[in-house]
Amino acid sequence: MQLKNYLHTVLVLLALFLAGIFLSQCTSPFNQIDYNTEVKPILNKNCISCHGGVKQSNGFSLLSEETALAKTDSGQPAIIPGNASESEFIRRLSLEDQEERMPLDSPPLSKHEIKILKKWVNQGAKWGLHWSYQTIKDNEGNLQLGSTSTVINNNSKDGKIDQFVAKKLKEISLQPNDQASKSELLRRVSLDLIGMPASTELQEQFLSGRINYEGLVDKLLVSPAFGEKWAALWLDIARYADTKGFEKDGIRNIWRYRDYVINAFNKDKPYDKFLIEQLAGDMLDSPTEEQLIATGFHRNTPTNDEGGTDNEEYRVKAVIDRVSTTWEGIMGTTMACVQCHGHPYDPFPHDNFYKSFAFFNNSRDADTSMDYPNLQFLDSLNQSKLDELKTWIASVDSQEKASELEYFVKTKQPVIYSIEVDKMINADLYDTKYLGFRKNGSARLPGLDLGMGSVLLMKTQTFIESGKLSFRLDSLNGAEFASIDLKDTKRRYELLEIPFGNLEGIRDVYMYYTNPKMKDSNSRGAQVDWFYFTEKFPGQDHTEFSEKRKLFDDLVLKNHENTLIMVENPDALRRKTHVFDRGNWLTLNEEVTSGVPEILTPLEKENATRLDFAYWIADEENPLTARTFVNRVWEQMFGRGIVLTVEDLGSQGQMPSHPDLLDYLAGKWMYEQEWSIKSLIRSIAVSETYRQSSKANSNSLEKDPYNIYLSRGPRVRLTAEQVRDQSLQISGLLSEKMHGPPVMPYQPEGIWKSPYSNDKWILSEGENRHRRAIYTMIKRTAVYPSFETFDMAQRQVCVSRRIRTNTPLQALVTLNDPAFLEASESLARRMLSDGGEKLEDQINYGYYLGMSKNIQAEKLEILVQLQRNTLNRLQEQSIEEDEINLLAMTTVANAIINLDEMLNN
Amino acid sequence: MKQDIHKLIAEHEFKQAELNTRRIFLRNAGLSLGSLALGSIFPACTSNSAKSSAEQLFTNLNPLSPKASHFAAKAKSVIYIHMAGAPSQFELFDLKPELNKLDGQECPPSLLDGKKFAFIRGVPKMLGSQAVFEKVGQSGALVSDNLPHFKKVVDEVSFIRGIHTDQFNHAPAQIMMHTGNPIIGRPSLGSWATYGLGSENQNLPGFVVLTSGGVNPDAGKQVWGSGFLPSVYQGVQCRSKGDPVLFLGNPECTSREMRKSAIDAINKVNSLTYDEFHDPETLSRISQYEMAFRMQTAVPEVMNINDEPEYIHEMYGTKAGEESFANNILLARKLVEKGVRFVQLYDWGWDSHGVGKSTALKIGFINKCRDTDKPVAALLLDLKQRGLLDETLVIWGGEFGRTPMQENRNGVEQVYTGRDHHPGAFTMWMAGGGIRKGGDYGETDEIGYDALDGGTSIHDLHATILNQLGFDHEKFTHEFQGRPFRLTDVSGSVIKEIIT
């Protein structure tokens, strides 16, 4: 017995000794215990599911210092700082009694873990702020906060990245790998920066030594293809798609937002500005068209047109999605769970979600089928009409009035949508979208602020001649204060103007429709799309009045090309925000005002707006914003983030592999590079770490199997977009046309099969068939098949990280998808015509176009054999001689497109 | 060629084993090398905690390889028949004499207060059953005349009545039914099943989707999406027209031999590439190309119903070359026979609002019943005669139920008879795969409006389905966004009453 105990002790000591050696970098039994790296992982793994943000069993929660040191249900605190032996928290860990011992129903903590916790309590149970919530400091003493000096396009490498990586590599006794060959590097950096192999000219310039590596990087960075590559990352976060997302999943016009993102990357728009424009561009002073288009970011939420949906429910869902996306996509924080309860692991109480919700709860969008509000783009004829109208209004009234009406023509805001009415009798929301009145029909506009204007404009159509609409205050039987006789608009919308007079206050307005000519009480007499409170149209006394008024009406009613934007509610239409009980939008708890989590940098402003929130997010003091994006850029270039879980830098996410490197890059990016994304990418691309060869040797494979320590260069499978773009590029088919409405390259029949939808996939003509992947139409419920197979995000919700898979269906795409066969044939033609006389040279040429190097003899021999085999087989079929050559070479070209080397960077 | 690759795989296995030994040692020494142990691409499924290195590698190379469940499974595979649009329980399985008495009367306000409907406005009229019912089988279950064939197999199934959901629009309700959450982005039932169990047949997709009725379900492809699981677990739609699996067919002039020589060439070059970079993903790619080649024959073979004997066609009511529900049902049988883990069928056109002939309970609905009744009954009989029913879980249902009131869209009486969406109480059935024969679980009130005793939630259904597949739904999780996610979220319990 004693011997057993003795042996046990020896083993434990031995284990502790070994552990001590391994942990010597972060733990030493004689030093201060670090809460973040040593204590918190133990608590999160073993305790927090019962004693955290969701459950607080026995009144004990380890979520924050405050709750952990508070009295529990027993009346005593479980943790007595400085006194482990008196702390119930420690006592419970090593009891014999299974009923009492913690963690309940789970294996006990290891001795080592208990020791750490004991020590921590004895040292005062000091709490630490999780690493990612700490403001990024000048950790190397070489960053000057707020410094204006920039290093953009500075050719010298700063070497810091490599120092951090080397330090870490030393821990596992590895050396950095050799530098990659020129061709390997050329291919890697081209795919990473522009999403496809560089043009043949650029390849030659680099390989011949006319430009050096830094020169190559700079040329790639200024290529317009750069933005087309990097936009994909952001469009996943923004859940950008060209359809609305449910049932018929109708097409939505929001491609200008996609082009905004491409341009922002190409123009190297500073990231802070990029964020502010997207989150609240509409609230900037006199926003530009570009800034309004940018707000499409949060209009990419799905809308539900399905018959019988509750529009408010889907408006709320969109707002919830905006909160989650903002936190996850921009700040690497999973806030989604806080919708229903306090965060289980991170210090975000339940109401924090709704404090964020309050920032987004006052935009004008409301799940309308037209996706209001939209920014209108007038063609030149209509634009000149609008200019003429503006000039006239300015002359008869004022410049302000002219601007106001111009804004209305451009945005049709702020209006009250017909879906906001209630108390309908003999009236209904037809197709759950438009307010339709039947004979003697009535409806209410609830809680209207009559101070918004003296005139009501109604976008209305009638289905039958005559009819009258009467307006009554406070009840259906209330006093009529206005009315209008309706004429037959022949089912076309017109703008009706109803003078409301000088009424004041917040009142209910009832509408009552009568029409003696209507016989059928089941059919619609009139239908309304929206209501707009304004003042009388200016220039009533001028001879041109009715002409100008008609011009205004025409411009408002016409369906111009448009894109979805955010517009903030005017004060009169502001919504209040409540905490939803367990996340249920129909059960409201206490009211909350906008705000940010206490744990983070304060937002010291009352009634802070969405714009204030945007400024707070894009501030250098925000600890999450820069770290999150730097980590994403790193992931794009190395296939794995410094924090693997790019979506979660919180305590349940992975710890950073190189925390100092992440903070260094983030600090430098904000303070030195002034949020320039190109500068950030450049710093990484020119580092020795990035330039390592990706060839693994047995030593590095053993010690660093997943390349976490960066002991070699990245080797990552191409994205769905890159697979397409590469094949188009090397085959010479690629169109360089940028921007514009989405295109429809080849897609098999029968992919679009949404109910109630007449939308068709119509093969694009001409060069639109061969545009880069980023311009392909994305239908949410039926993503372009080859993209889906190569793991593209579905774009329904924010996707931080695409999980790469390796499947037989991918092989079938690149072997048999007609889009890839066309590219193969085109590549084969290039090989035959430009590759030289000899078969070997032709095959080598095709390989070279993608790989920027000559093919190894052994591989060449295999492909030569393939060509010969194919040729022989084809000769057995009755095919014309000149076609046989092309077909055989097409088989080889297709094999090249399918090579593992070609599918990896 | 093949040997070379297997040699490489063996070598890699050996190295991996060495590595794992070291890793296990480190872990046992009380260290957490969290990210190291996480696996390169596929986060380890929590149902398989102790995996040998060779298994781990095989899983890395082939995420669809068969895996063990938590406990012995009753069902090896699943055929889930979803009637998209939500069939009316009142015209199929739920006879409510009280409701029939109320037929034509105005709906009492107690049923309307505080309720939301998709299309009913104002005060609708109550609507008695539009079908004739008969007591059938040994169980004496009441089944309507709309399902004459089903009557013959009724003793094979367990009914679940009083199922409720919180969604009353098609797309979100379908997403709820198949992912356990109305929010888009969660993995579907079939994805969870293949994620947990892999597939028995490596030449066919593990999770196959078949659709009929002319269009996809309202929720689109996301109801068979893999959500946050790797996309290798998403459903593969097999089609009756064109390639049965997208891009399966070789281009014109490319014979099978030519395809083989091309894939051999690609794989030979790739194995040389492996020698250079030692990237295990390259080995995986080699085996995926081999599998693609095998799929090219295996899929058309299983998708071809021409060779089925005449009596089978007779039994199912199938006609080769058609795009039909009956053909899909027969395919489902063939697929599970070949070891496919999860076959998901969607048949569109069950949204019986009565706004036109095709949605009228007395016209369109009866036609839908006629098209589907015979094949569904045939499936149960056929699985049984092949000894497959015991290990195949068959599920039938819609995304919600229908109101006991007649729909009055826009507050106006309609020409045809129909019912609105109703999330409060509806009926599904399950059969085979360890489900009790002749079972009948759950009850609704006398007009079929609400479930009694709390009813059955979607999570309960999912918990039961996972249970039959050998999983404890509370322990079957996937780590995502810093927390373990499960199909049943935070609730659900197995319906013990319907399992054996």
Short mmCIF file of N, CA and C in Angstrom, two decimals, chain A residues 99-204:
data_model
loop_
_atom_site.label_atom_id
_atom_site.label_comp_id
_atom_site.label_asym_id
_atom_site.label_seq_id
_atom_site.Cartn_x
_atom_site.Cartn_y
_atom_site.Cartn_z
N GLU A 99 -20.78 12.43 -5.08
CA GLU A 99 -21.91 13.36 -5.12
C GLU A 99 -21.46 14.80 -4.88
N GLU A 100 -20.36 14.89 -4.14
CA GLU A 100 -19.90 16.21 -3.71
C GLU A 100 -18.77 16.73 -4.58
N ARG A 101 -18.01 15.79 -5.11
CA ARG A 101 -16.78 16.18 -5.81
C ARG A 101 -17.11 16.88 -7.14
N MET A 102 -16.38 17.95 -7.39
CA MET A 102 -16.56 18.68 -8.64
C MET A 102 -15.39 18.34 -9.57
N PRO A 103 -15.57 18.42 -10.90
CA PRO A 103 -16.85 18.61 -11.59
C PRO A 103 -17.75 17.37 -11.47
N LEU A 104 -19.00 17.63 -11.27
CA LEU A 104 -19.99 16.58 -11.05
C LEU A 104 -20.11 15.70 -12.29
N ASP A 105 -20.24 14.39 -12.08
CA ASP A 105 -20.45 13.43 -13.17
C ASP A 105 -19.37 13.48 -14.24
N SER A 106 -18.20 13.96 -13.88
CA SER A 106 -17.10 13.99 -14.85
C SER A 106 -15.85 13.52 -14.12
N PRO A 107 -14.84 13.15 -14.89
CA PRO A 107 -13.59 12.75 -14.23
C PRO A 107 -13.03 13.92 -13.41
N PRO A 108 -12.35 13.62 -12.31
CA PRO A 108 -11.79 14.71 -11.51
C PRO A 108 -10.68 15.44 -12.26
N LEU A 109 -10.37 16.64 -11.81
CA LEU A 109 -9.26 17.37 -12.40
C LEU A 109 -7.96 16.64 -12.08
N SER A 110 -6.97 16.86 -12.92
CA SER A 110 -5.68 16.24 -12.64
C SER A 110 -5.04 16.97 -11.46
N LYS A 111 -4.09 16.30 -10.84
CA LYS A 111 -3.40 16.92 -9.69
C LYS A 111 -2.77 18.23 -10.12
N HIS A 112 -2.22 18.19 -11.31
CA HIS A 112 -1.55 19.38 -11.82
C HIS A 112 -2.54 20.55 -11.93
N GLU A 113 -3.72 20.23 -12.45
CA GLU A 113 -4.72 21.29 -12.59
C GLU A 113 -5.15 21.82 -11.22
N ILE A 114 -5.36 20.91 -10.29
CA ILE A 114 -5.79 21.33 -8.95
C ILE A 114 -4.70 22.19 -8.33
N LYS A 115 -3.48 21.81 -8.57
CA LYS A 115 -2.37 22.57 -8.00
C LYS A 115 -2.35 24.00 -8.53
N ILE A 116 -2.57 24.11 -9.83
CA ILE A 116 -2.59 25.45 -10.43
C ILE A 116 -3.70 26.30 -9.79
N LEU A 117 -4.89 25.68 -9.66
CA LEU A 117 -6.01 26.44 -9.10
C LEU A 117 -5.74 26.84 -7.64
N LYS A 118 -5.18 25.91 -6.88
CA LYS A 118 -4.85 26.19 -5.48
C LYS A 118 -3.92 27.38 -5.38
N LYS A 119 -2.91 27.28 -6.18
CA LYS A 119 -1.88 28.31 -6.17
C LYS A 119 -2.48 29.66 -6.55
N TRP A 120 -3.33 29.59 -7.55
CA TRP A 120 -3.95 30.82 -8.04
C TRP A 120 -4.77 31.48 -6.93
N VAL A 121 -5.55 30.65 -6.20
CA VAL A 121 -6.36 31.20 -5.11
C VAL A 121 -5.44 31.76 -4.02
N ASN A 122 -4.41 30.99 -3.69
CA ASN A 122 -3.48 31.46 -2.66
C ASN A 122 -2.78 32.76 -3.06
N GLN A 123 -2.57 32.92 -4.34
CA GLN A 123 -1.92 34.15 -4.80
C GLN A 123 -2.92 35.30 -4.91
N GLY A 124 -4.15 35.06 -4.49
CA GLY A 124 -5.11 36.15 -4.46
C GLY A 124 -6.22 36.05 -5.50
N ALA A 125 -6.28 34.93 -6.22
CA ALA A 125 -7.32 34.71 -7.23
C ALA A 125 -7.49 35.92 -8.14
N LYS A 126 -6.39 36.36 -8.66
CA LYS A 126 -6.44 37.56 -9.50
C LYS A 126 -6.98 37.23 -10.88
N TRP A 127 -7.91 38.04 -11.28
CA TRP A 127 -8.53 37.86 -12.60
C TRP A 127 -7.67 38.56 -13.64
N GLY A 128 -7.76 38.08 -14.85
CA GLY A 128 -7.03 38.77 -15.91
C GLY A 128 -7.98 39.00 -17.06
N LEU A 129 -7.73 40.04 -17.79
CA LEU A 129 -8.56 40.32 -18.95
C LEU A 129 -8.08 39.40 -20.07
N HIS A 130 -9.02 38.72 -20.71
CA HIS A 130 -8.66 37.84 -21.82
C HIS A 130 -7.83 38.61 -22.85
N TRP A 131 -6.85 37.93 -23.44
CA TRP A 131 -5.87 38.63 -24.27
C TRP A 131 -6.49 39.54 -25.33
N SER A 132 -7.54 39.06 -25.97
CA SER A 132 -8.03 39.83 -27.12
C SER A 132 -8.83 41.07 -26.70
N TYR A 133 -9.16 41.17 -25.40
CA TYR A 133 -9.88 42.37 -24.94
C TYR A 133 -8.93 43.43 -24.42
N GLN A 134 -7.65 43.12 -24.44
CA GLN A 134 -6.67 44.10 -23.99
C GLN A 134 -6.28 44.99 -25.16
N THR A 135 -6.23 46.26 -24.90
CA THR A 135 -5.85 47.21 -25.95
C THR A 135 -4.46 46.85 -26.47
N ILE A 136 -4.29 47.00 -27.76
CA ILE A 136 -3.01 46.66 -28.35
C ILE A 136 -1.97 47.69 -27.94
N LYS A 137 -0.93 47.19 -27.29
CA LYS A 137 0.07 48.11 -26.75
C LYS A 137 1.28 48.15 -27.65
N ASP A 138 2.06 49.14 -27.36
CA ASP A 138 3.32 49.32 -28.05
C ASP A 138 4.31 48.33 -27.45
N ASN A 139 4.19 47.05 -27.83
CA ASN A 139 4.91 46.01 -27.09
C ASN A 139 6.40 45.96 -27.39
N GLU A 140 6.81 46.54 -28.47
CA GLU A 140 8.24 46.48 -28.76
C GLU A 140 8.93 47.84 -28.56
N GLY A 141 8.18 48.78 -28.11
CA GLY A 141 8.76 50.09 -27.86
C GLY A 141 9.09 50.86 -29.12
N ASN A 142 8.70 50.30 -30.27
CA ASN A 142 9.05 51.01 -31.49
C ASN A 142 7.82 51.54 -32.22
N LEU A 143 6.68 51.46 -31.57
CA LEU A 143 5.49 52.01 -32.18
C LEU A 143 5.14 53.29 -31.47
N GLN A 144 4.92 54.31 -32.21
CA GLN A 144 4.50 55.53 -31.57
C GLN A 144 3.01 55.70 -31.82
N LEU A 145 2.29 55.68 -30.75
CA LEU A 145 0.84 55.77 -30.91
C LEU A 145 0.48 57.05 -31.65
N GLY A 146 -0.33 56.90 -32.64
CA GLY A 146 -0.77 58.08 -33.37
C GLY A 146 0.26 58.63 -34.32
N SER A 147 1.37 57.94 -34.44
CA SER A 147 2.42 58.43 -35.35
C SER A 147 1.89 58.55 -36.77
N THR A 148 2.33 59.55 -37.46
CA THR A 148 1.83 59.74 -38.82
C THR A 148 2.79 59.19 -39.86
N SER A 149 3.97 58.77 -39.41
CA SER A 149 4.91 58.28 -40.41
C SER A 149 4.40 56.98 -41.01
N THR A 150 4.57 56.81 -42.27
CA THR A 150 4.07 55.60 -42.93
C THR A 150 5.20 54.88 -43.64
N VAL A 151 5.00 53.60 -43.81
CA VAL A 151 6.04 52.82 -44.49
C VAL A 151 5.47 52.20 -45.75
N ILE A 152 4.43 52.82 -46.27
CA ILE A 152 3.80 52.24 -47.44
C ILE A 152 4.81 52.24 -48.59
N ASN A 153 4.85 51.12 -49.29
CA ASN A 153 5.76 50.97 -50.42
C ASN A 153 7.23 51.12 -50.04
N ASN A 154 7.52 50.94 -48.79
CA ASN A 154 8.90 50.92 -48.37
C ASN A 154 9.47 49.55 -48.75
N ASN A 155 10.55 49.54 -49.48
CA ASN A 155 11.04 48.28 -50.00
C ASN A 155 11.78 47.42 -48.97
N SER A 156 12.18 48.04 -47.88
CA SER A 156 12.95 47.25 -46.94
C SER A 156 12.02 46.38 -46.10
N LYS A 157 12.41 45.15 -45.93
CA LYS A 157 11.66 44.28 -45.04
C LYS A 157 11.99 44.67 -43.62
N ASP A 158 10.99 44.58 -42.74
CA ASP A 158 11.37 44.96 -41.38
C ASP A 158 11.85 43.77 -40.55
N GLY A 159 11.63 42.55 -41.07
CA GLY A 159 12.24 41.42 -40.41
C GLY A 159 11.59 40.99 -39.11
N LYS A 160 10.70 41.80 -38.60
CA LYS A 160 10.07 41.49 -37.31
C LYS A 160 9.26 40.20 -37.37
N ILE A 161 8.50 40.07 -38.43
CA ILE A 161 7.67 38.87 -38.57
C ILE A 161 8.55 37.64 -38.40
N ASP A 162 9.68 37.66 -39.11
CA ASP A 162 10.55 36.49 -39.10
C ASP A 162 11.17 36.26 -37.73
N GLN A 163 11.45 37.36 -37.01
CA GLN A 163 12.00 37.19 -35.66
C GLN A 163 11.00 36.49 -34.75
N PHE A 164 9.75 36.93 -34.83
CA PHE A 164 8.73 36.28 -33.98
C PHE A 164 8.59 34.81 -34.34
N VAL A 165 8.59 34.53 -35.62
CA VAL A 165 8.42 33.15 -36.05
C VAL A 165 9.63 32.31 -35.65
N ALA A 166 10.81 32.89 -35.80
CA ALA A 166 12.03 32.15 -35.47
C ALA A 166 12.07 31.82 -33.98
N LYS A 167 11.63 32.79 -33.17
CA LYS A 167 11.63 32.59 -31.72
C LYS A 167 10.79 31.36 -31.36
N LYS A 168 9.64 31.30 -32.01
CA LYS A 168 8.71 30.20 -31.73
C LYS A 168 9.26 28.87 -32.26
N LEU A 169 9.89 28.94 -33.42
CA LEU A 169 10.44 27.72 -34.02
C LEU A 169 11.52 27.12 -33.13
N LYS A 170 12.26 28.00 -32.50
CA LYS A 170 13.32 27.55 -31.60
C LYS A 170 12.77 26.64 -30.51
N GLU A 171 11.55 26.96 -30.07
CA GLU A 171 10.94 26.15 -29.00
C GLU A 171 10.86 24.68 -29.38
N ILE A 172 10.71 24.40 -30.66
CA ILE A 172 10.65 22.99 -31.05
C ILE A 172 11.90 22.62 -31.84
N SER A 173 12.94 23.40 -31.66
CA SER A 173 14.24 23.12 -32.29
C SER A 173 14.13 22.90 -33.79
N LEU A 174 13.43 23.80 -34.43
CA LEU A 174 13.38 23.73 -35.89
C LEU A 174 13.97 25.00 -36.47
N GLN A 175 14.48 24.87 -37.65
CA GLN A 175 14.98 26.03 -38.38
C GLN A 175 13.95 26.39 -39.44
N PRO A 176 13.89 27.65 -39.84
CA PRO A 176 13.02 27.97 -40.98
C PRO A 176 13.44 27.17 -42.20
N ASN A 177 12.50 26.91 -43.06
CA ASN A 177 12.77 26.16 -44.27
C ASN A 177 13.56 27.01 -45.26
N ASP A 178 14.12 26.37 -46.26
CA ASP A 178 14.79 27.13 -47.33
C ASP A 178 13.78 28.00 -48.04
N GLN A 179 14.32 28.99 -48.75
CA GLN A 179 13.41 29.83 -49.52
C GLN A 179 12.84 29.01 -50.68
N ALA A 180 11.60 29.29 -51.01
CA ALA A 180 10.97 28.60 -52.14
C ALA A 180 11.67 29.00 -53.42
N SER A 181 11.56 28.14 -54.41
CA SER A 181 12.13 28.49 -55.71
C SER A 181 11.37 29.69 -56.26
N LYS A 182 12.00 30.36 -57.20
CA LYS A 182 11.38 31.55 -57.79
C LYS A 182 10.00 31.23 -58.35
N SER A 183 9.91 30.07 -59.04
CA SER A 183 8.63 29.77 -59.68
C SER A 183 7.57 29.43 -58.64
N GLU A 184 7.99 28.72 -57.59
CA GLU A 184 7.04 28.36 -56.53
C GLU A 184 6.50 29.64 -55.88
N LEU A 185 7.44 30.55 -55.65
CA LEU A 185 7.08 31.80 -55.00
C LEU A 185 6.18 32.66 -55.89
N LEU A 186 6.52 32.68 -57.17
CA LEU A 186 5.74 33.46 -58.14
C LEU A 186 4.29 32.98 -58.16
N ARG A 187 4.14 31.66 -58.21
CA ARG A 187 2.79 31.11 -58.25
C ARG A 187 2.04 31.41 -56.95
N ARG A 188 2.73 31.20 -55.84
CA ARG A 188 2.08 31.41 -54.54
C ARG A 188 1.63 32.86 -54.38
N VAL A 189 2.52 33.78 -54.62
CA VAL A 189 2.19 35.18 -54.34
C VAL A 189 1.16 35.70 -55.35
N SER A 190 1.19 35.18 -56.57
CA SER A 190 0.19 35.61 -57.55
C SER A 190 -1.19 35.13 -57.13
N LEU A 191 -1.27 33.86 -56.76
CA LEU A 191 -2.58 33.34 -56.34
C LEU A 191 -3.08 34.07 -55.10
N ASP A 192 -2.17 34.38 -54.19
CA ASP A 192 -2.60 35.05 -52.96
C ASP A 192 -2.99 36.50 -53.20
N LEU A 193 -2.30 37.16 -54.11
CA LEU A 193 -2.57 38.59 -54.28
C LEU A 193 -3.62 38.89 -55.35
N ILE A 194 -3.58 38.17 -56.46
CA ILE A 194 -4.56 38.46 -57.51
C ILE A 194 -5.49 37.28 -57.78
N GLY A 195 -5.31 36.18 -57.07
CA GLY A 195 -6.26 35.06 -57.17
C GLY A 195 -6.05 34.14 -58.34
N MET A 196 -4.98 34.36 -59.11
CA MET A 196 -4.71 33.49 -60.26
C MET A 196 -3.25 33.69 -60.66
N PRO A 197 -2.71 32.82 -61.52
CA PRO A 197 -1.33 33.03 -61.95
C PRO A 197 -1.18 34.40 -62.61
N ALA A 198 -0.01 34.98 -62.46
CA ALA A 198 0.24 36.28 -63.08
C ALA A 198 0.23 36.16 -64.60
N SER A 199 0.10 37.28 -65.25
CA SER A 199 0.14 37.28 -66.72
C SER A 199 1.51 36.77 -67.17
N THR A 200 1.56 36.25 -68.38
CA THR A 200 2.84 35.71 -68.86
C THR A 200 3.93 36.79 -68.86
N GLU A 201 3.55 38.03 -69.19
CA GLU A 201 4.56 39.11 -69.23
C GLU A 201 5.16 39.31 -67.85
N LEU A 202 4.29 39.38 -66.85
CA LEU A 202 4.79 39.61 -65.50
C LEU A 202 5.63 38.43 -65.02
N GLN A 203 5.18 37.23 -65.38
CA GLN A 203 5.97 36.04 -65.01
C GLN A 203 7.38 36.16 -65.59
N GLU A 204 7.45 36.54 -66.87
CA GLU A 204 8.76 36.63 -67.53
C GLU A 204 9.63 37.69 -66.88
#
